[in-house]
Short mmCIF file of C-alpha atoms in Angstrom, two decimals:
data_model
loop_
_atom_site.label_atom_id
_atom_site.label_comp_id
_atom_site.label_asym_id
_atom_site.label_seq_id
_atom_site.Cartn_x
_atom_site.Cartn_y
_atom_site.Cartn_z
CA UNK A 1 12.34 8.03 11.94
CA UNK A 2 8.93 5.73 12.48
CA UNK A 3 7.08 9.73 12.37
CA UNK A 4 7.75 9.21 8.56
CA UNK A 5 4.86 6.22 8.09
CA UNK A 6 1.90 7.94 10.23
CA UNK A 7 -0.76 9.20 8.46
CA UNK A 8 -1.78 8.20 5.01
CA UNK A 9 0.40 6.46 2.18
CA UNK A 10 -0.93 5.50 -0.92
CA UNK A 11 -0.02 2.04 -2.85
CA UNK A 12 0.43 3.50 -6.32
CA UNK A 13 -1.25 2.17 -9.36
CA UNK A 14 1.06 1.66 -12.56
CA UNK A 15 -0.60 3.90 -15.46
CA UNK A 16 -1.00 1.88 -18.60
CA UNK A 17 -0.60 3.30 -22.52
CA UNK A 18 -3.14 1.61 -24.71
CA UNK A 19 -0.32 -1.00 -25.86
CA UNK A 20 0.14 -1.60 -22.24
CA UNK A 21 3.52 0.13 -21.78
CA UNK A 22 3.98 2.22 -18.46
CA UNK A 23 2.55 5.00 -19.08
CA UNK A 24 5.04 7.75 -17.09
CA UNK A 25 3.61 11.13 -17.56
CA UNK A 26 -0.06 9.81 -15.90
CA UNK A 27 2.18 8.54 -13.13
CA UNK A 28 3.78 11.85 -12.63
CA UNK A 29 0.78 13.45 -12.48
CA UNK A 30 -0.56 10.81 -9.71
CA UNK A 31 1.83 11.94 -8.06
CA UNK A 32 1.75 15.22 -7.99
CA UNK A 33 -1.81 14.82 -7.36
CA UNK A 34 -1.51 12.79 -4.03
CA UNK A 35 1.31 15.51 -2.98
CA UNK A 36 -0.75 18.53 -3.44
CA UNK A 37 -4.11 16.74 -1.72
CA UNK A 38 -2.37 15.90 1.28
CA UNK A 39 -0.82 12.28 1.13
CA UNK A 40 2.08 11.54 3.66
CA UNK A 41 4.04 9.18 1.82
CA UNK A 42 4.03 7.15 -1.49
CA UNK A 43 4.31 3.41 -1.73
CA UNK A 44 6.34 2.16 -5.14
CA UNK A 45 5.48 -1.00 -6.96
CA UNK A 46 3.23 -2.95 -4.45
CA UNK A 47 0.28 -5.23 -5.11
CA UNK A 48 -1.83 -2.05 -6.91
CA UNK A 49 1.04 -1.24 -8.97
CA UNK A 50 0.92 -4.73 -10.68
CA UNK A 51 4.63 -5.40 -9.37
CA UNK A 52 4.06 -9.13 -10.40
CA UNK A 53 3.72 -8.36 -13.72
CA UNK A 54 6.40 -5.19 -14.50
CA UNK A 55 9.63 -6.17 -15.25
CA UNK A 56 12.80 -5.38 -13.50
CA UNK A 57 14.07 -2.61 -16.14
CA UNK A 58 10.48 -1.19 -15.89
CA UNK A 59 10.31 -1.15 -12.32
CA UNK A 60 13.82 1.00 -12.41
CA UNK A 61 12.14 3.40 -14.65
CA UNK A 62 8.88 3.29 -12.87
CA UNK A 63 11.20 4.43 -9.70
CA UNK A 64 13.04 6.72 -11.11
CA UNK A 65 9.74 8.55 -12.45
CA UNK A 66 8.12 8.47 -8.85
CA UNK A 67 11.47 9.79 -6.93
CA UNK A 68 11.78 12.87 -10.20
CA UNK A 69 8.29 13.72 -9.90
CA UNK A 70 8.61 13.59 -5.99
CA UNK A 71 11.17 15.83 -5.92
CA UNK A 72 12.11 14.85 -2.37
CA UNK A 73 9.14 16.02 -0.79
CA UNK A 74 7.02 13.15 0.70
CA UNK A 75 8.94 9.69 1.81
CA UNK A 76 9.38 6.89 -0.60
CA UNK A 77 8.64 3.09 0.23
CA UNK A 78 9.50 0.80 -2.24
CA UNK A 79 8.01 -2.76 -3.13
CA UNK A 80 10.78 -5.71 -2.30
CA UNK A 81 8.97 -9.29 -1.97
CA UNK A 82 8.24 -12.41 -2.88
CA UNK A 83 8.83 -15.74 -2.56
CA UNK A 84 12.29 -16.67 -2.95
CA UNK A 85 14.01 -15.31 -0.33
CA UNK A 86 17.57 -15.52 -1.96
CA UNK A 87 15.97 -13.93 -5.02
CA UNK A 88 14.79 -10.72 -2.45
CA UNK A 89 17.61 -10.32 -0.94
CA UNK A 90 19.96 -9.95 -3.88
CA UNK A 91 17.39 -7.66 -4.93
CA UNK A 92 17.61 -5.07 -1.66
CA UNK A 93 21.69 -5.93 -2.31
CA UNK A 94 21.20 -4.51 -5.65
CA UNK A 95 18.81 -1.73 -5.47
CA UNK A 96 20.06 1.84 -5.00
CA UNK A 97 18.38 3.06 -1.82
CA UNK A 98 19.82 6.76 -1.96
CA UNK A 99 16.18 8.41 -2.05
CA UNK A 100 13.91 5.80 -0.75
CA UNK A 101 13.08 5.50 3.26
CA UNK A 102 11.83 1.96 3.58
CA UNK A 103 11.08 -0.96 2.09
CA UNK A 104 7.49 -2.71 2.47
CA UNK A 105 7.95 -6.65 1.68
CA UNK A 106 5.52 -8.89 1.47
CA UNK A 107 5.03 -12.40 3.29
CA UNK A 108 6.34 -14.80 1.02
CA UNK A 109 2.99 -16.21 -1.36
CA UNK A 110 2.08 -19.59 -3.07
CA UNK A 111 4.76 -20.97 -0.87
CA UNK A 112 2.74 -21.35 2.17
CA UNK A 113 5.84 -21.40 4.55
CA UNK A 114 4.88 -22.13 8.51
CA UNK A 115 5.64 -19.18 11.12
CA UNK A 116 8.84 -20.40 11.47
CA UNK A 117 9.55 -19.71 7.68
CA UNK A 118 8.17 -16.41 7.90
CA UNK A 119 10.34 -15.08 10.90
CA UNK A 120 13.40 -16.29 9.25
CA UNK A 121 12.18 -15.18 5.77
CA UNK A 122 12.05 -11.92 7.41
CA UNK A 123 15.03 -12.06 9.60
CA UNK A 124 17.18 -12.24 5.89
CA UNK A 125 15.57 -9.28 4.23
CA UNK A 126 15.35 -7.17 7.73
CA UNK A 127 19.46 -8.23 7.79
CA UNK A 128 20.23 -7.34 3.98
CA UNK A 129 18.16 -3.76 4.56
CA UNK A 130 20.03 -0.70 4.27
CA UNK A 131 16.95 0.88 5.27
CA UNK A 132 13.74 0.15 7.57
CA UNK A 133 11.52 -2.31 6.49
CA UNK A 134 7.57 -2.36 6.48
CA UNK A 135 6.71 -6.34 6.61
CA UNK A 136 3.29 -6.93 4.76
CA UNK A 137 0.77 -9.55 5.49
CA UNK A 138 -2.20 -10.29 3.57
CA UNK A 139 -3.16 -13.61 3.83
CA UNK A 140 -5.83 -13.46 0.90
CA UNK A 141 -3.22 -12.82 -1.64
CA UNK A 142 -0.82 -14.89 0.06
CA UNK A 143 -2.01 -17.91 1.05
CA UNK A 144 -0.69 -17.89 4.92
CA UNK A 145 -1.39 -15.91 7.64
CA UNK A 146 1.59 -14.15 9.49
CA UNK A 147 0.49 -14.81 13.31
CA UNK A 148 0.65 -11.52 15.24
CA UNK A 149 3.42 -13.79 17.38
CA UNK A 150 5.36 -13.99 14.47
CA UNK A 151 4.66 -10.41 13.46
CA UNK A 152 5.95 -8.68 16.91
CA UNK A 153 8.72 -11.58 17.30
CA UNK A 154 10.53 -9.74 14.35
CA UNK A 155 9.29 -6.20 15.59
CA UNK A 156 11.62 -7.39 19.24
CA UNK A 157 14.27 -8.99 17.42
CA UNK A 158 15.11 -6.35 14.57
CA UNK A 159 15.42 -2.58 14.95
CA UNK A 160 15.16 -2.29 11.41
CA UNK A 161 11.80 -4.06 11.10
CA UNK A 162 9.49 -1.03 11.70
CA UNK A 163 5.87 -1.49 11.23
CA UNK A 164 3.28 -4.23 9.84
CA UNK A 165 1.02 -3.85 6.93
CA UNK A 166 -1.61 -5.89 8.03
CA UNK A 167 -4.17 -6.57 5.97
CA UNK A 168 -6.11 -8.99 6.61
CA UNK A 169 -9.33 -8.13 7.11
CA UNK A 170 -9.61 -8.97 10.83
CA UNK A 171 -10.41 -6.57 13.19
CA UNK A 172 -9.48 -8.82 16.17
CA UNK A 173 -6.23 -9.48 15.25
CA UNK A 174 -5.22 -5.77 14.54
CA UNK A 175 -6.16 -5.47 17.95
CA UNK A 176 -3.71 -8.17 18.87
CA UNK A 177 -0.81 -6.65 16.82
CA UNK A 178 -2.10 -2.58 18.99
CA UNK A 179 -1.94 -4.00 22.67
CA UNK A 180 1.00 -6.22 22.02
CA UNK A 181 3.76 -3.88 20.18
CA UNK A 182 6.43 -2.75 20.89
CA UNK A 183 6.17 1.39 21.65
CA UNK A 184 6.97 2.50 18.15
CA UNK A 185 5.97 -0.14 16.66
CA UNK A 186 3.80 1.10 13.88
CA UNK A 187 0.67 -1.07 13.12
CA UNK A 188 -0.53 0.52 9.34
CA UNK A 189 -4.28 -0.84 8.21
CA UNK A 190 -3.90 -2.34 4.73
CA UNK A 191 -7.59 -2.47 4.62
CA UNK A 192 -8.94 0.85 3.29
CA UNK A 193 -12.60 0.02 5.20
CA UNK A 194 -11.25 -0.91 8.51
CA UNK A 195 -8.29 2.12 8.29
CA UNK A 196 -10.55 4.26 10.45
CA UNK A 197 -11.32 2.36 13.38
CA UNK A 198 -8.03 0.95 13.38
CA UNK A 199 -6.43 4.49 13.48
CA UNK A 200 -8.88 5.16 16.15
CA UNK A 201 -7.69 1.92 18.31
CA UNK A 202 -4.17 2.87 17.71
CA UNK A 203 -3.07 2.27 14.72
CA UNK A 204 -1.01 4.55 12.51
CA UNK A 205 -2.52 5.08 9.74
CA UNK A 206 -3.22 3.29 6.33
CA UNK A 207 -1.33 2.07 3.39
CA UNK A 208 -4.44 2.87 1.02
CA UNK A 209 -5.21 2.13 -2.73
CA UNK A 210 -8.18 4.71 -2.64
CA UNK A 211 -6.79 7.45 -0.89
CA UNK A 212 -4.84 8.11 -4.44
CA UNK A 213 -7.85 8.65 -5.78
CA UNK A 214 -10.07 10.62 -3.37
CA UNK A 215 -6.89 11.78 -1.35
CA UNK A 216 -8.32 15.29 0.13
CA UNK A 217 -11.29 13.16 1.57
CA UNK A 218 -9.12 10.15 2.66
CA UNK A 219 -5.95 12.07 4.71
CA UNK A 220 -8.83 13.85 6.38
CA UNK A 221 -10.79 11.19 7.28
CA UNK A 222 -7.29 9.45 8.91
CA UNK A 223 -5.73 12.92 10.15
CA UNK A 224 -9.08 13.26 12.08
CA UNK A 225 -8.97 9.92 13.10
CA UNK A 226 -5.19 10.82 14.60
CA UNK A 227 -6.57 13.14 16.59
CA UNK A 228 -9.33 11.07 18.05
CA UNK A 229 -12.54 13.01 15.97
CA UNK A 230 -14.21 9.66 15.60
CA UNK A 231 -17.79 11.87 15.03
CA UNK A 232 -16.15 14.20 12.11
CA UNK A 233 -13.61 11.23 10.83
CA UNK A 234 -16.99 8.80 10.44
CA UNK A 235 -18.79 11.27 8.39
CA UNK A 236 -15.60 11.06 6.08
CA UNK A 237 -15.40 7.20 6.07
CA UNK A 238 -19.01 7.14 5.40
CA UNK A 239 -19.12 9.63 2.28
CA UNK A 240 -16.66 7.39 1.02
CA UNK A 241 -17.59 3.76 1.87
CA UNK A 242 -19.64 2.93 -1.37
CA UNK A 243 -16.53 3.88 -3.27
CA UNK A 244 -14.18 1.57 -1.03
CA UNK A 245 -16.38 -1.11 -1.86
CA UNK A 246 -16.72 -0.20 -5.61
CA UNK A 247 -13.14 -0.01 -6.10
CA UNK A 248 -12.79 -3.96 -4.60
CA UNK A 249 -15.60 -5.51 -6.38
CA UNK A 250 -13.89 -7.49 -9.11
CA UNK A 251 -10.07 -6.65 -8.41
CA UNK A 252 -7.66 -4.70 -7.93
CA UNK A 253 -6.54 -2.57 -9.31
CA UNK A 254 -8.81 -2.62 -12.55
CA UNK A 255 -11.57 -0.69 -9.67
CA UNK A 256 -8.82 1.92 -9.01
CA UNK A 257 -8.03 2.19 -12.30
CA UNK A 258 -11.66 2.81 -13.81
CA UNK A 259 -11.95 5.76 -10.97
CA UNK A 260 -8.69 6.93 -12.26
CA UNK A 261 -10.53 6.98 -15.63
CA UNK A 262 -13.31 8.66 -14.81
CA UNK A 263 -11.12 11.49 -13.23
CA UNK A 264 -9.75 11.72 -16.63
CA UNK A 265 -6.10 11.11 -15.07
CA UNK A 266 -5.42 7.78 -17.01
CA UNK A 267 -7.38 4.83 -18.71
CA UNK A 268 -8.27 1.77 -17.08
CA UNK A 269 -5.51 -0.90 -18.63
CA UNK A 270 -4.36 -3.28 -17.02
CA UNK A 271 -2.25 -6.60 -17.46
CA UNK A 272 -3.06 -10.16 -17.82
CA UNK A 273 -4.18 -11.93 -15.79
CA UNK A 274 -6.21 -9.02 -14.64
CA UNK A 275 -8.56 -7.58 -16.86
CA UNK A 276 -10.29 -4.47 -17.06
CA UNK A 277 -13.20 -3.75 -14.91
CA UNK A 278 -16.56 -4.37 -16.56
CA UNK A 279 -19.07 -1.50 -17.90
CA UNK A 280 -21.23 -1.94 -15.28
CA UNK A 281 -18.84 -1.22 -12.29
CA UNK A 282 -17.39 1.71 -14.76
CA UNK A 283 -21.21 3.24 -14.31
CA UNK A 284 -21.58 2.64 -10.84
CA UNK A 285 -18.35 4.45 -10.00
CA UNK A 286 -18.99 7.66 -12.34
CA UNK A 287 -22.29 7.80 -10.17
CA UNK A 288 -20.61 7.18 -7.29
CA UNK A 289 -17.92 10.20 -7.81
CA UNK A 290 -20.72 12.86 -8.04
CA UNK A 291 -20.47 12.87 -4.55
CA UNK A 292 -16.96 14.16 -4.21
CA UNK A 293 -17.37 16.81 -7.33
#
């Protein structure tokens, strides 16, 4: 089942119309972009898919895009967080789960609960799940750091609690979270400039917001990575670390988006409170594409 979540998933972005409707056929092509380049598995409505500002009807029609476009060929995790853990779990209660494989769920934000909170924040959605559940913890959007204790406390206690996001930025504690789990345990970088080492300590794979973009370059660089190539994989991760930095230099995901733009798949929208990346990082990225043309 866990086999699903190796490799390289991709946090989708949310296409934009100019009057800042969801644009669906731009996400349909995303999509059958990322399948045709070699993606493993498609994440719905997380962080780079603006989930805090769609709606609940457009979220339902955002899914329902992703799963017809999919067309049942790669695995489907879908978004199911927040901060209210009542308000999640009537969510999962309420969400028809009859063509996605997992939920990813991030650690409750703004709240700042202790560890405590967080394992029995978790414990409720991992016991509402019809289906496994990816937790997510990044503390820099969040607030609070989930403690690799906490993290592999739930991975003992619930068989439906399958992997981490972790995404933190912090190599050592990734390397906590590898020589602690559980056997198949997965431990999935959230951190598209770490994803390689991280694969190469252990790890199983990445939940990446570039790899939508670049996604030939990126599944090779991991599927390498899988197989121990560290000298071939680094020649990968270095062709595309100015981009990786690009793409997180004034948010995300306006820096996704602009690439997107310059691809000519979609325009660079997105909603407030974000706004869209500046000129200047728009010119930087065109240059820095001519490397993959």
């Amino acid at each position: 089942m866990n086999n699903k979540f190796v490799g390289t998933g991709v946090a989708l972005i949310t296409p934009f119309n100019e009057d800042l409707s969801v644009d669906h056929k731009s996400l349909e092509d995303i999509v059958a972009y990322n399948i045709e380049n070699g993606t493993d598995y498609l994440v719905i409505s997380g962080t780079t898919g603006e989930s805090v500002t769609i709606t609940a009807a457009e979220k339902a029609a955002i899914t329902k895009t992703i799963i017809k476009a999919n067309k049942q060929r790669l695995p489907l995790v879908l978004g199911i967080g927040g901060n209210n853990t009542a308000q999640v779990v009537e969510e999962i209660k309420n969400t028809d789960f009859s063509n996605i494989d997992a939920i990813l769920s991030v650690s409750p934000y703004y709240s700042k609960p202790t560890q405590e909170g967080l394992y029995q924040h978790f414990k409720a959605v991992a016991e509402a799940s019809p289906v496994p559940v990816i937790l997510y913890n990044v503390p820099g959007r969040t607030a609070k750091d989930m403690t690799p204790e906490t993290t592999l406390r739930l991975a003992n206690d619930f068989e439906n609690i399958i992997a981490v996001k972790e995404a933190g930025n912090n190599v050592h504690q990734y390397l906590q979270l590898l020589k602690n789990k559980p056997e198949d345990f997965l431990v999935i970088s959230g951190d598209d400039d770490l994803a390689l080492g991280i694969v190469l300590a252990g790890g199983a794979g990445v939940i990446s917001v570039l790899g939508q973009a670049l996604p030939k370059d990126f599944t090779t660089m991991i599927n390498l990575g899988l197989e121990g190539k560290a000298k071939e994989a680094y020649a990968l991760h270095f062709k595309l670390m100015e981009m990786t930095g690009l793409i997180f230099a004034e948010n995300n995901p306006a820096g996704i988006k602009a690439v997107f733009q310059a691809l000519n798949m979609c325009n660079a929208n997105v909603r407030l409170p974000l706004v869209e990346a500046t000129n200047s990082l728009k010119e930087k990225i065109v240059e820095a594409l001519k490397v993959f043309a």
